């Protein structure tokens, strides 16, 4: 109401609204008749209520906002236009309202927002309950060594739609797995956790394969997942082994390929690594950058492979083994009681000489020749082989013993007995040519000898001489050449190889001066035709005895 004495409105509720009432009452006369003003006949109506719109608020995310409006009303519900409003809240940690009525959600809970005019307040309820929306890595993983826990373990948060952690969540289960996986690694450890206050803090995650560019992915049902930043996992090398762990090389210059196996602490084979190879001492063996070891000399050496300061080694033994044994001379003719000294040599598979221990010759027919160490003595006329053995490898010399001066001839290819291949049942002849060089003088007398063969391999067919021996007397004086077809054989049993018959002979009874013989032997038959070398060696003298 208006005060008649001073024209002011009564019922002012304080200095905060007094100026507003005075201004309102002064403007009453200007209003159209019947318009509500809040000033009655006796002055302005007091503020009876403040109404806030909306009367309640529900927020699902922090930092969400809502603009409120407030209206001061008379007791009759008539709005009091222009009434100044003061905003406040009972708990700013839940909802915070500014001077203009803008409410911001600040924390989960329920509180009241108030609007006040002339000491009269109205209120609205404000409720904040964050809704789960997505996952996010609040702490990014940092890689370490393969098969060991990551250097920095990840922390995953449950967040609302505005990206704030939902601290009220203690039930959501979060799982992690490898997201970007360039090397097919495996994630180990506790990979699923239930959040505490909206947070899952992992503690023991590891990846087993070293690689660059891994990431982790976090997932939970009904929530948007998250992917971590990229990180690297470094090599975790525990052992290096050299394969084979021991090695023996049996020839100088022999080589072998070594390999280095790198393994992790769990024993996982790690590929793609290049070792550094070393050999010691290099006087025994050497090794290439590719791991090829080469024998240099007899002895022991160690080959080492090193990868990232982790080493493994193999023991290499160089021990030559005889692959070929020779007895020199390969053929010798000697008289009864005559002794010849032989030498034995051995060679490895690559032809390098092998140190030969003291070795003795063993003669197959001691009735023809006997041995003592490497000396052989003629016992009686005939042919036999004397053998030396080194590292289970044998070498043989053929011995022809004759009872007079002359020549001894033996069918051979050099070191070993002549071997031919024949079809079972085939028949062939052995022919002997005795050739006197031009200008030779003296008549050639009788040639006497013995024929030997292996009945288990050859079947004797016929001979122009006698089976146990033969005598050939040319029918011309100063004959230039003559041929003796002295034996025919057939291959026994099934097809295969066999030893050709052996022939030894002496030439005697020649008249005149020295006469050299140039012998040769050939075979002829259904499947043969090979030329056989005949070795001729003087027994005592190169001169035929008259």
Short mmCIF file of C-alpha atoms in Angstrom, two decimals:
data_model
loop_
_atom_site.label_atom_id
_atom_site.label_comp_id
_atom_site.label_asym_id
_atom_site.label_seq_id
_atom_site.Cartn_x
_atom_site.Cartn_y
_atom_site.Cartn_z
CA UNK A 1 0.00 0.00 0.00
CA UNK A 2 1.03 3.65 -0.47
CA UNK A 3 1.96 5.66 2.54
CA UNK A 4 -0.16 8.86 2.53
CA UNK A 5 2.43 10.93 4.33
CA UNK A 6 5.41 10.42 2.05
CA UNK A 7 3.97 8.65 -0.96
CA UNK A 8 6.03 5.52 -0.36
CA UNK A 9 4.76 1.97 -0.53
CA UNK A 10 4.37 0.17 2.74
CA UNK A 11 5.29 -3.37 3.20
CA UNK A 12 8.83 -2.99 1.81
CA UNK A 13 10.82 -6.03 2.98
CA UNK A 14 14.23 -4.54 3.10
CA UNK A 15 16.71 -2.33 1.47
CA UNK A 16 17.20 -4.80 -1.34
CA UNK A 17 13.69 -4.21 -2.73
CA UNK A 18 12.92 -0.77 -1.46
CA UNK A 19 14.07 1.01 -4.58
CA UNK A 20 12.15 -1.45 -6.72
CA UNK A 21 8.88 -0.76 -4.75
CA UNK A 22 9.36 2.98 -4.93
CA UNK A 23 9.82 2.87 -8.67
CA UNK A 24 6.83 0.61 -9.11
CA UNK A 25 4.52 2.85 -7.15
CA UNK A 26 5.65 5.94 -9.01
CA UNK A 27 4.69 4.28 -12.27
CA UNK A 28 1.17 3.25 -11.17
CA UNK A 29 -0.51 6.29 -12.63
CA UNK A 30 0.90 5.49 -16.04
CA UNK A 31 -0.56 1.99 -16.26
CA UNK A 32 -3.85 1.33 -18.06
CA UNK A 33 -6.83 0.89 -15.91
CA UNK A 34 -7.24 -2.62 -14.51
CA UNK A 35 -3.63 -3.85 -15.21
CA UNK A 36 -2.09 -5.73 -12.29
CA UNK A 37 0.91 -3.96 -10.91
CA UNK A 38 1.51 -5.38 -7.52
CA UNK A 39 0.48 -2.07 -5.99
CA UNK A 40 -3.03 -1.97 -4.63
CA UNK A 41 -4.98 0.93 -3.51
CA UNK A 42 -2.85 1.09 -0.43
CA UNK A 43 0.60 0.27 -2.19
CA UNK A 44 2.43 -2.64 -3.92
CA UNK A 45 1.64 -6.25 -2.94
CA UNK A 46 4.48 -8.03 -1.19
CA UNK A 47 6.39 -11.02 -2.74
CA UNK A 48 4.63 -14.10 -1.51
CA UNK A 49 6.37 -16.82 -3.55
CA UNK A 50 9.20 -17.47 -6.00
CA UNK A 51 8.62 -20.16 -8.63
CA UNK A 52 11.57 -21.86 -10.40
CA UNK A 53 11.19 -23.44 -13.81
CA UNK A 54 11.84 -26.32 -14.20
CA UNK A 55 11.17 -27.44 -10.71
CA UNK A 56 13.53 -30.46 -10.94
CA UNK A 57 16.67 -31.36 -12.83
CA UNK A 58 18.34 -34.73 -13.58
CA UNK A 59 21.85 -34.79 -15.00
CA UNK A 60 23.54 -37.90 -16.49
CA UNK A 61 27.00 -36.39 -16.93
CA UNK A 62 29.18 -33.96 -15.10
CA UNK A 63 29.58 -30.54 -16.67
CA UNK A 64 26.10 -30.71 -18.15
CA UNK A 65 24.22 -27.41 -17.74
CA UNK A 66 20.62 -26.21 -17.57
CA UNK A 67 19.28 -22.63 -17.61
CA UNK A 68 16.65 -21.98 -14.89
CA UNK A 69 14.16 -19.16 -14.72
CA UNK A 70 12.53 -17.75 -11.55
CA UNK A 71 9.39 -15.67 -11.13
CA UNK A 72 8.35 -13.64 -8.04
CA UNK A 73 4.60 -13.79 -7.39
CA UNK A 74 2.07 -12.17 -5.12
CA UNK A 75 -0.03 -14.17 -2.76
CA UNK A 76 -2.62 -14.33 -5.48
CA UNK A 77 -0.13 -15.82 -7.89
CA UNK A 78 0.26 -12.63 -9.87
CA UNK A 79 3.78 -12.28 -11.31
CA UNK A 80 5.77 -9.41 -10.01
CA UNK A 81 7.64 -8.24 -13.05
CA UNK A 82 11.24 -7.17 -12.70
CA UNK A 83 11.68 -8.43 -9.18
CA UNK A 84 15.46 -8.99 -8.57
CA UNK A 85 16.31 -12.66 -8.02
CA UNK A 86 19.26 -14.05 -6.07
CA UNK A 87 20.38 -17.66 -6.91
CA UNK A 88 21.99 -20.13 -4.52
CA UNK A 89 22.42 -23.90 -3.99
CA UNK A 90 22.64 -26.05 -0.93
CA UNK A 91 25.59 -28.21 -2.18
CA UNK A 92 27.81 -26.81 -4.88
CA UNK A 93 29.71 -30.11 -5.15
CA UNK A 94 26.60 -31.59 -6.75
CA UNK A 95 25.00 -28.69 -8.61
CA UNK A 96 26.42 -25.23 -8.96
CA UNK A 97 24.21 -22.27 -10.00
CA UNK A 98 25.55 -18.93 -11.17
CA UNK A 99 24.03 -15.46 -10.71
CA UNK A 100 21.94 -15.86 -13.82
CA UNK A 101 20.40 -19.22 -12.89
CA UNK A 102 22.64 -21.46 -15.06
CA UNK A 103 23.06 -24.76 -13.24
CA UNK A 104 26.13 -27.01 -13.84
CA UNK A 105 26.38 -30.63 -12.67
CA UNK A 106 29.53 -31.01 -10.59
CA UNK A 107 29.19 -34.31 -8.79
CA UNK A 108 26.94 -37.27 -8.20
CA UNK A 109 24.19 -36.69 -5.63
CA UNK A 110 21.04 -34.67 -4.97
CA UNK A 111 20.80 -31.06 -3.85
CA UNK A 112 18.52 -28.03 -3.99
CA UNK A 113 18.83 -24.89 -6.09
CA UNK A 114 17.12 -21.78 -4.67
CA UNK A 115 15.93 -18.45 -6.10
CA UNK A 116 15.26 -15.62 -3.58
CA UNK A 117 13.38 -12.36 -3.97
CA UNK A 118 12.67 -9.99 -1.05
CA UNK A 119 13.71 -12.73 1.39
CA UNK A 120 11.20 -15.11 -0.14
CA UNK A 121 12.78 -18.23 -1.73
CA UNK A 122 11.66 -20.89 -4.13
CA UNK A 123 13.54 -24.12 -4.78
CA UNK A 124 14.11 -26.80 -7.40
CA UNK A 125 15.60 -30.23 -6.89
CA UNK A 126 18.85 -31.08 -8.72
CA UNK A 127 19.98 -34.68 -9.12
CA UNK A 128 23.24 -35.84 -10.72
CA UNK A 129 23.76 -39.51 -11.52
CA UNK A 130 26.49 -40.10 -14.10
CA UNK A 131 25.60 -42.61 -16.79
CA UNK A 132 28.34 -44.88 -18.18
CA UNK A 133 29.14 -44.01 -21.76
CA UNK A 134 32.64 -45.02 -22.79
CA UNK A 135 36.08 -46.28 -21.77
CA UNK A 136 39.30 -44.33 -21.91
CA UNK A 137 42.95 -44.90 -21.01
CA UNK A 138 43.74 -42.46 -18.24
CA UNK A 139 47.27 -43.88 -18.08
CA UNK A 140 48.87 -45.09 -21.29
CA UNK A 141 50.87 -48.35 -21.38
CA UNK A 142 54.61 -48.15 -21.93
CA UNK A 143 56.41 -51.19 -23.29
CA UNK A 144 59.32 -53.03 -21.71
CA UNK A 145 61.00 -56.35 -22.39
CA UNK A 146 59.13 -59.21 -24.01
CA UNK A 147 57.69 -61.70 -21.50
CA UNK A 148 58.13 -59.18 -18.66
CA UNK A 149 55.46 -56.80 -17.24
CA UNK A 150 55.04 -53.62 -19.23
CA UNK A 151 57.19 -50.79 -17.89
CA UNK A 152 54.04 -48.72 -17.32
CA UNK A 153 50.82 -50.60 -16.69
CA UNK A 154 47.65 -49.06 -18.16
CA UNK A 155 44.73 -47.58 -16.23
CA UNK A 156 41.30 -47.61 -17.88
CA UNK A 157 38.41 -45.38 -16.78
CA UNK A 158 34.66 -45.62 -17.25
CA UNK A 159 33.52 -42.18 -18.39
CA UNK A 160 30.25 -40.35 -18.89
CA UNK A 161 29.25 -38.66 -22.11
CA UNK A 162 31.30 -35.58 -21.22
CA UNK A 163 34.46 -37.62 -20.63
CA UNK A 164 34.39 -37.56 -16.84
CA UNK A 165 35.25 -40.63 -14.81
CA UNK A 166 32.18 -42.26 -13.32
CA UNK A 167 33.45 -42.47 -9.77
CA UNK A 168 30.25 -44.07 -8.53
CA UNK A 169 30.85 -47.17 -10.70
CA UNK A 170 32.15 -50.19 -8.81
CA UNK A 171 30.61 -52.91 -10.95
CA UNK A 172 31.69 -52.56 -14.57
CA UNK A 173 34.13 -55.21 -15.79
CA UNK A 174 36.79 -54.00 -18.19
CA UNK A 175 38.86 -56.30 -20.39
CA UNK A 176 42.00 -55.48 -22.36
CA UNK A 177 43.56 -57.20 -25.35
CA UNK A 178 46.15 -56.42 -27.98
CA UNK A 179 44.76 -53.92 -30.44
CA UNK A 180 47.42 -53.27 -33.06
CA UNK A 181 49.37 -56.52 -33.28
CA UNK A 182 52.12 -56.33 -35.96
CA UNK A 183 54.02 -59.39 -34.72
CA UNK A 184 51.27 -61.76 -33.52
CA UNK A 185 52.12 -61.31 -29.88
CA UNK A 186 50.23 -62.80 -26.95
CA UNK A 187 49.03 -60.72 -24.01
CA UNK A 188 49.46 -62.34 -20.61
CA UNK A 189 48.58 -61.38 -17.08
CA UNK A 190 45.27 -60.33 -15.50
CA UNK A 191 43.46 -59.00 -18.54
CA UNK A 192 40.01 -58.33 -16.96
CA UNK A 193 39.22 -56.24 -13.87
CA UNK A 194 36.15 -54.86 -12.13
CA UNK A 195 36.44 -51.10 -11.77
CA UNK A 196 36.85 -49.43 -8.41
CA UNK A 197 35.45 -45.89 -8.35
CA UNK A 198 35.21 -46.08 -12.11
CA UNK A 199 38.83 -47.10 -12.60
CA UNK A 200 40.58 -50.36 -13.61
CA UNK A 201 44.30 -50.30 -12.80
CA UNK A 202 46.15 -53.20 -14.42
CA UNK A 203 49.36 -54.44 -12.82
CA UNK A 204 50.89 -57.44 -14.56
CA UNK A 205 50.26 -57.24 -18.29
CA UNK A 206 53.04 -58.51 -20.60
CA UNK A 207 53.52 -59.35 -24.29
CA UNK A 208 55.69 -62.27 -25.35
CA UNK A 209 57.01 -61.16 -28.75
CA UNK A 210 59.34 -58.22 -29.30
CA UNK A 211 57.98 -55.74 -31.83
CA UNK A 212 57.33 -52.06 -32.50
CA UNK A 213 53.86 -50.57 -32.77
CA UNK A 214 51.69 -52.53 -30.34
CA UNK A 215 48.55 -51.01 -28.82
CA UNK A 216 46.02 -52.21 -26.27
CA UNK A 217 42.27 -52.14 -26.69
CA UNK A 218 39.85 -51.82 -23.75
CA UNK A 219 36.30 -53.14 -23.98
CA UNK A 220 33.18 -53.56 -21.85
CA UNK A 221 29.65 -54.56 -22.85
CA UNK A 222 27.43 -51.62 -23.95
CA UNK A 223 30.27 -49.11 -23.65
CA UNK A 224 32.31 -47.48 -26.37
CA UNK A 225 35.77 -49.05 -26.27
CA UNK A 226 39.14 -47.35 -26.27
CA UNK A 227 42.55 -47.92 -27.89
CA UNK A 228 45.83 -46.96 -26.29
CA UNK A 229 48.73 -45.12 -27.84
CA UNK A 230 51.31 -47.21 -29.70
CA UNK A 231 54.21 -48.67 -27.74
CA UNK A 232 57.18 -50.98 -28.35
CA UNK A 233 58.21 -54.25 -26.73
CA UNK A 234 61.97 -54.90 -26.71
CA UNK A 235 63.90 -58.13 -27.22
CA UNK A 236 64.31 -60.25 -24.12
CA UNK A 237 67.14 -62.64 -24.97
CA UNK A 238 68.01 -65.27 -22.39
CA UNK A 239 70.20 -67.87 -24.15
CA UNK A 240 72.11 -68.47 -27.37
CA UNK A 241 72.89 -72.06 -28.36
CA UNK A 242 75.13 -73.20 -31.20
CA UNK A 243 73.90 -76.18 -33.20
CA UNK A 244 75.40 -78.75 -33.20
CA UNK A 245 76.79 -78.48 -29.64
CA UNK A 246 79.82 -80.58 -30.61
CA UNK A 247 81.40 -81.19 -33.99
CA UNK A 248 84.21 -83.34 -35.38
CA UNK A 249 85.84 -82.59 -38.73
CA UNK A 250 87.82 -85.47 -40.25
CA UNK A 251 89.63 -83.69 -43.07
CA UNK A 252 91.70 -80.53 -43.23
CA UNK A 253 89.71 -77.97 -45.16
CA UNK A 254 86.44 -79.70 -44.32
CA UNK A 255 83.57 -77.34 -43.56
CA UNK A 256 80.34 -77.47 -41.62
CA UNK A 257 77.44 -75.06 -41.25
CA UNK A 258 76.72 -73.92 -37.70
CA UNK A 259 73.51 -72.24 -36.62
CA UNK A 260 72.77 -70.10 -33.57
CA UNK A 261 69.47 -70.51 -31.74
CA UNK A 262 68.31 -67.54 -29.66
CA UNK A 263 65.66 -68.16 -27.02
CA UNK A 264 63.65 -66.07 -24.59
CA UNK A 265 63.42 -66.80 -20.84
CA UNK A 266 60.44 -69.08 -21.51
CA UNK A 267 62.38 -70.99 -24.17
CA UNK A 268 60.61 -69.40 -27.13
CA UNK A 269 62.75 -69.54 -30.26
CA UNK A 270 63.58 -66.03 -31.48
CA UNK A 271 64.23 -65.74 -35.18
CA UNK A 272 65.67 -63.05 -37.39
CA UNK A 273 68.77 -62.33 -35.28
CA UNK A 274 72.28 -62.22 -36.73
CA UNK A 275 75.05 -63.57 -34.49
CA UNK A 276 78.68 -62.51 -34.40
CA UNK A 277 80.86 -65.60 -34.90
CA UNK A 278 84.33 -66.16 -33.43
CA UNK A 279 86.70 -69.15 -33.40
CA UNK A 280 89.67 -69.79 -31.13
CA UNK A 281 92.34 -70.81 -31.73
CA UNK A 282 92.24 -70.01 -35.43
CA UNK A 283 95.24 -72.29 -35.97
CA UNK A 284 92.82 -75.21 -35.51
CA UNK A 285 89.61 -73.86 -37.07
CA UNK A 286 88.13 -70.70 -38.50
CA UNK A 287 84.54 -69.55 -38.86
CA UNK A 288 82.93 -67.23 -41.39
CA UNK A 289 80.46 -64.44 -40.69
CA UNK A 290 77.76 -66.85 -41.88
CA UNK A 291 78.73 -69.52 -39.35
CA UNK A 292 80.65 -71.86 -41.68
CA UNK A 293 83.47 -73.52 -39.72
CA UNK A 294 86.57 -74.76 -41.55
CA UNK A 295 89.16 -77.24 -40.26
CA UNK A 296 92.72 -75.89 -40.34
CA UNK A 297 94.76 -78.36 -38.32
CA UNK A 298 94.30 -81.24 -35.94
CA UNK A 299 93.30 -80.18 -32.45
CA UNK A 300 90.41 -78.65 -30.53
CA UNK A 301 88.84 -75.22 -30.90
CA UNK A 302 85.76 -73.36 -29.70
CA UNK A 303 83.34 -71.49 -31.94
CA UNK A 304 81.22 -68.84 -30.23
CA UNK A 305 78.08 -67.03 -31.43
CA UNK A 306 77.14 -63.76 -29.70
CA UNK A 307 73.85 -61.87 -29.94
CA UNK A 308 73.24 -58.74 -27.82
CA UNK A 309 75.98 -59.71 -25.35
CA UNK A 310 74.51 -63.20 -24.91
CA UNK A 311 76.79 -66.01 -26.13
CA UNK A 312 76.75 -69.71 -26.82
CA UNK A 313 79.47 -72.00 -28.16
CA UNK A 314 80.26 -75.36 -29.67
CA UNK A 315 83.34 -77.53 -29.27
CA UNK A 316 85.00 -78.41 -32.57
CA UNK A 317 87.49 -81.24 -32.85
CA UNK A 318 89.65 -81.54 -35.95
CA UNK A 319 90.86 -85.12 -36.18
CA UNK A 320 91.87 -86.37 -39.59
CA UNK A 321 90.55 -89.78 -40.54
CA UNK A 322 92.09 -91.82 -43.33
CA UNK A 323 89.84 -92.06 -46.36
CA UNK A 324 92.49 -93.54 -48.66
CA UNK A 325 95.56 -95.66 -47.87
CA UNK A 326 98.35 -96.38 -50.31
CA UNK A 327 101.19 -98.89 -50.14
CA UNK A 328 104.24 -98.03 -52.19
CA UNK A 329 105.27 -99.56 -54.43
CA UNK A 330 101.87 -100.81 -55.53
CA UNK A 331 103.40 -103.80 -57.31
CA UNK A 332 106.66 -105.51 -56.63
CA UNK A 333 108.33 -108.58 -58.08
CA UNK A 334 110.92 -110.26 -55.92
CA UNK A 335 112.82 -113.47 -55.79
CA UNK A 336 112.63 -116.13 -53.17
CA UNK A 337 114.18 -114.83 -49.93
CA UNK A 338 114.46 -111.34 -51.40
CA UNK A 339 113.09 -108.57 -49.11
CA UNK A 340 111.49 -105.31 -50.25
CA UNK A 341 110.71 -102.37 -47.94
CA UNK A 342 107.27 -100.79 -48.49
CA UNK A 343 105.93 -97.47 -47.23
CA UNK A 344 102.38 -96.74 -46.17
CA UNK A 345 100.65 -93.37 -46.66
CA UNK A 346 97.17 -92.21 -45.70
CA UNK A 347 95.07 -89.30 -46.92
CA UNK A 348 91.87 -87.76 -45.64
CA UNK A 349 88.77 -87.32 -47.76
CA UNK A 350 90.10 -84.06 -49.21
CA UNK A 351 93.47 -85.55 -50.11
CA UNK A 352 95.49 -84.12 -47.22
CA UNK A 353 98.19 -86.40 -45.79
CA UNK A 354 97.26 -88.08 -42.52
CA UNK A 355 99.87 -88.92 -39.95
CA UNK A 356 100.20 -92.71 -40.07
CA UNK A 357 100.92 -94.58 -36.86
CA UNK A 358 103.19 -97.61 -36.88
CA UNK A 359 101.41 -100.03 -39.17
CA UNK A 360 102.30 -103.52 -40.42
CA UNK A 361 101.60 -105.19 -43.72
CA UNK A 362 99.62 -108.40 -43.68
CA UNK A 363 100.13 -110.78 -46.60
CA UNK A 364 97.14 -112.85 -47.62
CA UNK A 365 99.20 -115.89 -48.62
CA UNK A 366 102.14 -116.26 -46.24
CA UNK A 367 103.26 -119.27 -48.30
CA UNK A 368 104.16 -116.84 -51.11
CA UNK A 369 105.38 -113.81 -49.13
CA UNK A 370 105.80 -113.02 -45.45
CA UNK A 371 105.79 -109.61 -43.79
CA UNK A 372 107.52 -108.00 -40.86
CA UNK A 373 106.33 -104.46 -40.27
CA UNK A 374 106.44 -102.97 -43.73
CA UNK A 375 109.12 -105.32 -45.07
CA UNK A 376 108.00 -108.19 -47.33
CA UNK A 377 110.12 -111.26 -48.11
CA UNK A 378 109.54 -113.73 -50.94
CA UNK A 379 108.87 -117.26 -49.71
CA UNK A 380 107.88 -119.25 -52.81
CA UNK A 381 106.86 -118.47 -56.42
CA UNK A 382 103.36 -117.09 -56.71
CA UNK A 383 101.22 -113.99 -56.39
CA UNK A 384 99.70 -112.54 -53.22
CA UNK A 385 98.43 -109.25 -51.82
CA UNK A 386 99.86 -107.53 -48.76
CA UNK A 387 97.52 -105.11 -47.00
CA UNK A 388 97.98 -102.15 -44.61
CA UNK A 389 95.05 -100.83 -42.53
CA UNK A 390 94.68 -97.26 -41.16
CA UNK A 391 91.41 -96.14 -39.53
CA UNK A 392 89.69 -99.23 -40.96
CA UNK A 393 90.74 -98.18 -44.48
CA UNK A 394 93.04 -100.54 -46.36
CA UNK A 395 95.70 -100.16 -49.00
CA UNK A 396 97.18 -103.08 -50.91
CA UNK A 397 100.39 -103.92 -52.75
CA UNK A 398 100.55 -106.91 -55.06
CA UNK A 399 103.55 -109.17 -54.72
CA UNK A 400 104.84 -111.54 -57.42
CA UNK A 401 107.53 -113.97 -56.28
CA UNK A 402 109.58 -115.73 -58.98
CA UNK A 403 112.31 -118.31 -58.69
CA UNK A 404 114.67 -116.85 -61.27
CA UNK A 405 115.68 -113.56 -62.78
CA UNK A 406 113.25 -112.23 -65.37
CA UNK A 407 110.07 -110.28 -65.54
CA UNK A 408 106.86 -110.49 -63.53
CA UNK A 409 103.67 -109.22 -65.14
CA UNK A 410 100.38 -108.64 -63.38
CA UNK A 411 96.97 -107.70 -64.74
CA UNK A 412 95.89 -104.63 -62.80
CA UNK A 413 94.49 -101.11 -63.10
CA UNK A 414 97.05 -99.70 -60.74
CA UNK A 415 96.23 -99.84 -57.06
CA UNK A 416 93.47 -102.40 -56.97
CA UNK A 417 92.52 -105.61 -58.68
CA UNK A 418 91.00 -105.07 -62.10
CA UNK A 419 87.21 -105.29 -61.93
CA UNK A 420 84.89 -105.69 -64.91
CA UNK A 421 81.12 -105.86 -65.17
CA UNK A 422 79.53 -108.71 -67.07
CA UNK A 423 76.17 -110.21 -67.72
CA UNK A 424 75.63 -113.52 -66.03
CA UNK A 425 76.71 -116.31 -68.41
CA UNK A 426 78.76 -114.11 -70.75
CA UNK A 427 82.08 -115.51 -71.93
CA UNK A 428 85.24 -113.55 -72.66
CA UNK A 429 88.88 -114.22 -73.50
CA UNK A 430 91.98 -112.79 -71.92
CA UNK A 431 94.69 -112.14 -74.51
CA UNK A 432 98.34 -111.33 -73.85
CA UNK A 433 100.65 -109.57 -76.26
CA UNK A 434 104.38 -109.64 -75.76
CA UNK A 435 106.10 -107.00 -77.89
CA UNK A 436 109.82 -106.67 -78.35
CA UNK A 437 110.95 -103.14 -79.21
CA UNK A 438 112.46 -102.58 -82.62
CA UNK A 439 116.17 -103.35 -82.69
CA UNK A 440 115.95 -105.83 -79.87
CA UNK A 441 118.32 -108.67 -80.20
CA UNK A 442 118.38 -112.20 -78.96
CA UNK A 443 115.77 -114.84 -79.20
CA UNK A 444 113.04 -114.96 -76.66
CA UNK A 445 112.88 -118.28 -74.91
CA UNK A 446 110.01 -119.78 -72.98
CA UNK A 447 107.55 -117.76 -70.93
CA UNK A 448 106.36 -119.60 -67.88
CA UNK A 449 103.72 -118.46 -65.45
CA UNK A 450 100.71 -119.28 -63.37
CA UNK A 451 97.07 -118.38 -63.81
CA UNK A 452 94.88 -117.55 -60.80
CA UNK A 453 91.20 -116.74 -60.53
CA UNK A 454 88.43 -116.62 -57.97
CA UNK A 455 86.15 -119.62 -58.53
CA UNK A 456 83.44 -117.89 -56.52
CA UNK A 457 83.32 -115.11 -59.09
CA UNK A 458 84.56 -116.62 -62.31
CA UNK A 459 83.84 -119.92 -63.97
CA UNK A 460 86.80 -121.29 -65.90
CA UNK A 461 85.94 -122.36 -69.46
CA UNK A 462 89.12 -123.21 -71.38
CA UNK A 463 92.76 -122.40 -71.87
CA UNK A 464 95.27 -122.86 -74.61
CA UNK A 465 97.79 -123.72 -71.98
CA UNK A 466 97.27 -125.61 -68.81
CA UNK A 467 95.03 -124.47 -66.02
CA UNK A 468 97.72 -124.16 -63.40
CA UNK A 469 100.40 -122.74 -65.65
CA UNK A 470 101.44 -122.20 -69.22
CA UNK A 471 104.50 -122.09 -71.45
CA UNK A 472 104.68 -120.07 -74.61
CA UNK A 473 107.50 -120.51 -77.09
CA UNK A 474 107.34 -118.31 -80.21
CA UNK A 475 107.86 -120.23 -83.38
CA UNK A 476 109.99 -117.57 -85.00
CA UNK A 477 113.48 -116.38 -84.31
CA UNK A 478 113.68 -112.70 -83.33
CA UNK A 479 109.93 -112.61 -83.20
CA UNK A 480 108.53 -109.11 -83.12
CA UNK A 481 105.32 -109.98 -81.38
CA UNK A 482 103.23 -112.91 -80.40
CA UNK A 483 99.83 -113.51 -78.92
CA UNK A 484 98.79 -115.99 -76.30
CA UNK A 485 95.07 -116.58 -75.85
CA UNK A 486 95.52 -118.52 -72.70
CA UNK A 487 92.18 -118.56 -70.90
CA UNK A 488 88.44 -118.06 -71.28
CA UNK A 489 86.00 -117.41 -68.43
CA UNK A 490 82.29 -116.84 -67.94
CA UNK A 491 80.63 -114.77 -65.24
CA UNK A 492 79.07 -116.94 -62.58
CA UNK A 493 75.70 -116.39 -60.94
CA UNK A 494 73.81 -113.14 -61.35
CA UNK A 495 75.04 -110.04 -63.08
CA UNK A 496 77.58 -108.01 -61.14
CA UNK A 497 81.26 -107.30 -60.80
CA UNK A 498 84.11 -109.71 -60.32
CA UNK A 499 87.87 -109.86 -60.12
CA UNK A 500 89.71 -110.62 -63.32
CA UNK A 501 92.13 -113.52 -63.25
CA UNK A 502 95.66 -112.74 -62.19
CA UNK A 503 98.66 -113.87 -64.19
CA UNK A 504 102.30 -113.85 -63.19
CA UNK A 505 105.10 -115.03 -65.42
CA UNK A 506 108.81 -114.98 -66.00
CA UNK A 507 110.61 -114.75 -69.32
CA UNK A 508 113.77 -116.82 -69.71
CA UNK A 509 115.97 -118.50 -72.23
CA UNK A 510 116.49 -115.47 -74.48
CA UNK A 511 119.67 -115.38 -76.53
CA UNK A 512 121.63 -112.38 -77.49
CA UNK A 513 121.59 -109.00 -75.80
CA UNK A 514 119.00 -107.30 -73.64
CA UNK A 515 115.39 -107.66 -74.60
CA UNK A 516 112.64 -105.40 -73.21
CA UNK A 517 109.05 -106.54 -73.07
CA UNK A 518 106.09 -104.22 -73.63
CA UNK A 519 103.14 -106.23 -72.41
CA UNK A 520 99.49 -105.33 -72.63
CA UNK A 521 96.28 -107.20 -71.98
CA UNK A 522 92.78 -106.84 -73.31
CA UNK A 523 89.51 -108.63 -72.90
CA UNK A 524 86.86 -109.42 -75.45
CA UNK A 525 83.40 -110.82 -74.86
CA UNK A 526 79.72 -110.21 -75.13
CA UNK A 527 79.69 -107.16 -72.81
CA UNK A 528 83.37 -106.44 -72.34
CA UNK A 529 86.15 -104.86 -74.32
CA UNK A 530 87.97 -102.87 -71.66
CA UNK A 531 91.71 -102.44 -72.00
CA UNK A 532 93.65 -103.65 -69.00
CA UNK A 533 97.00 -102.20 -68.09
CA UNK A 534 99.65 -104.80 -67.46
CA UNK A 535 102.41 -103.77 -65.11
CA UNK A 536 105.79 -105.29 -65.79
CA UNK A 537 108.63 -105.13 -63.36
CA UNK A 538 112.06 -106.77 -63.43
CA UNK A 539 112.77 -109.16 -60.63
CA UNK A 540 116.51 -108.68 -60.50
CA UNK A 541 117.65 -107.24 -63.77
CA UNK A 542 116.10 -105.58 -66.77
CA UNK A 543 118.07 -107.96 -68.96
CA UNK A 544 116.70 -111.29 -69.99
CA UNK A 545 118.86 -114.14 -68.93
CA UNK A 546 120.42 -116.04 -71.79
#
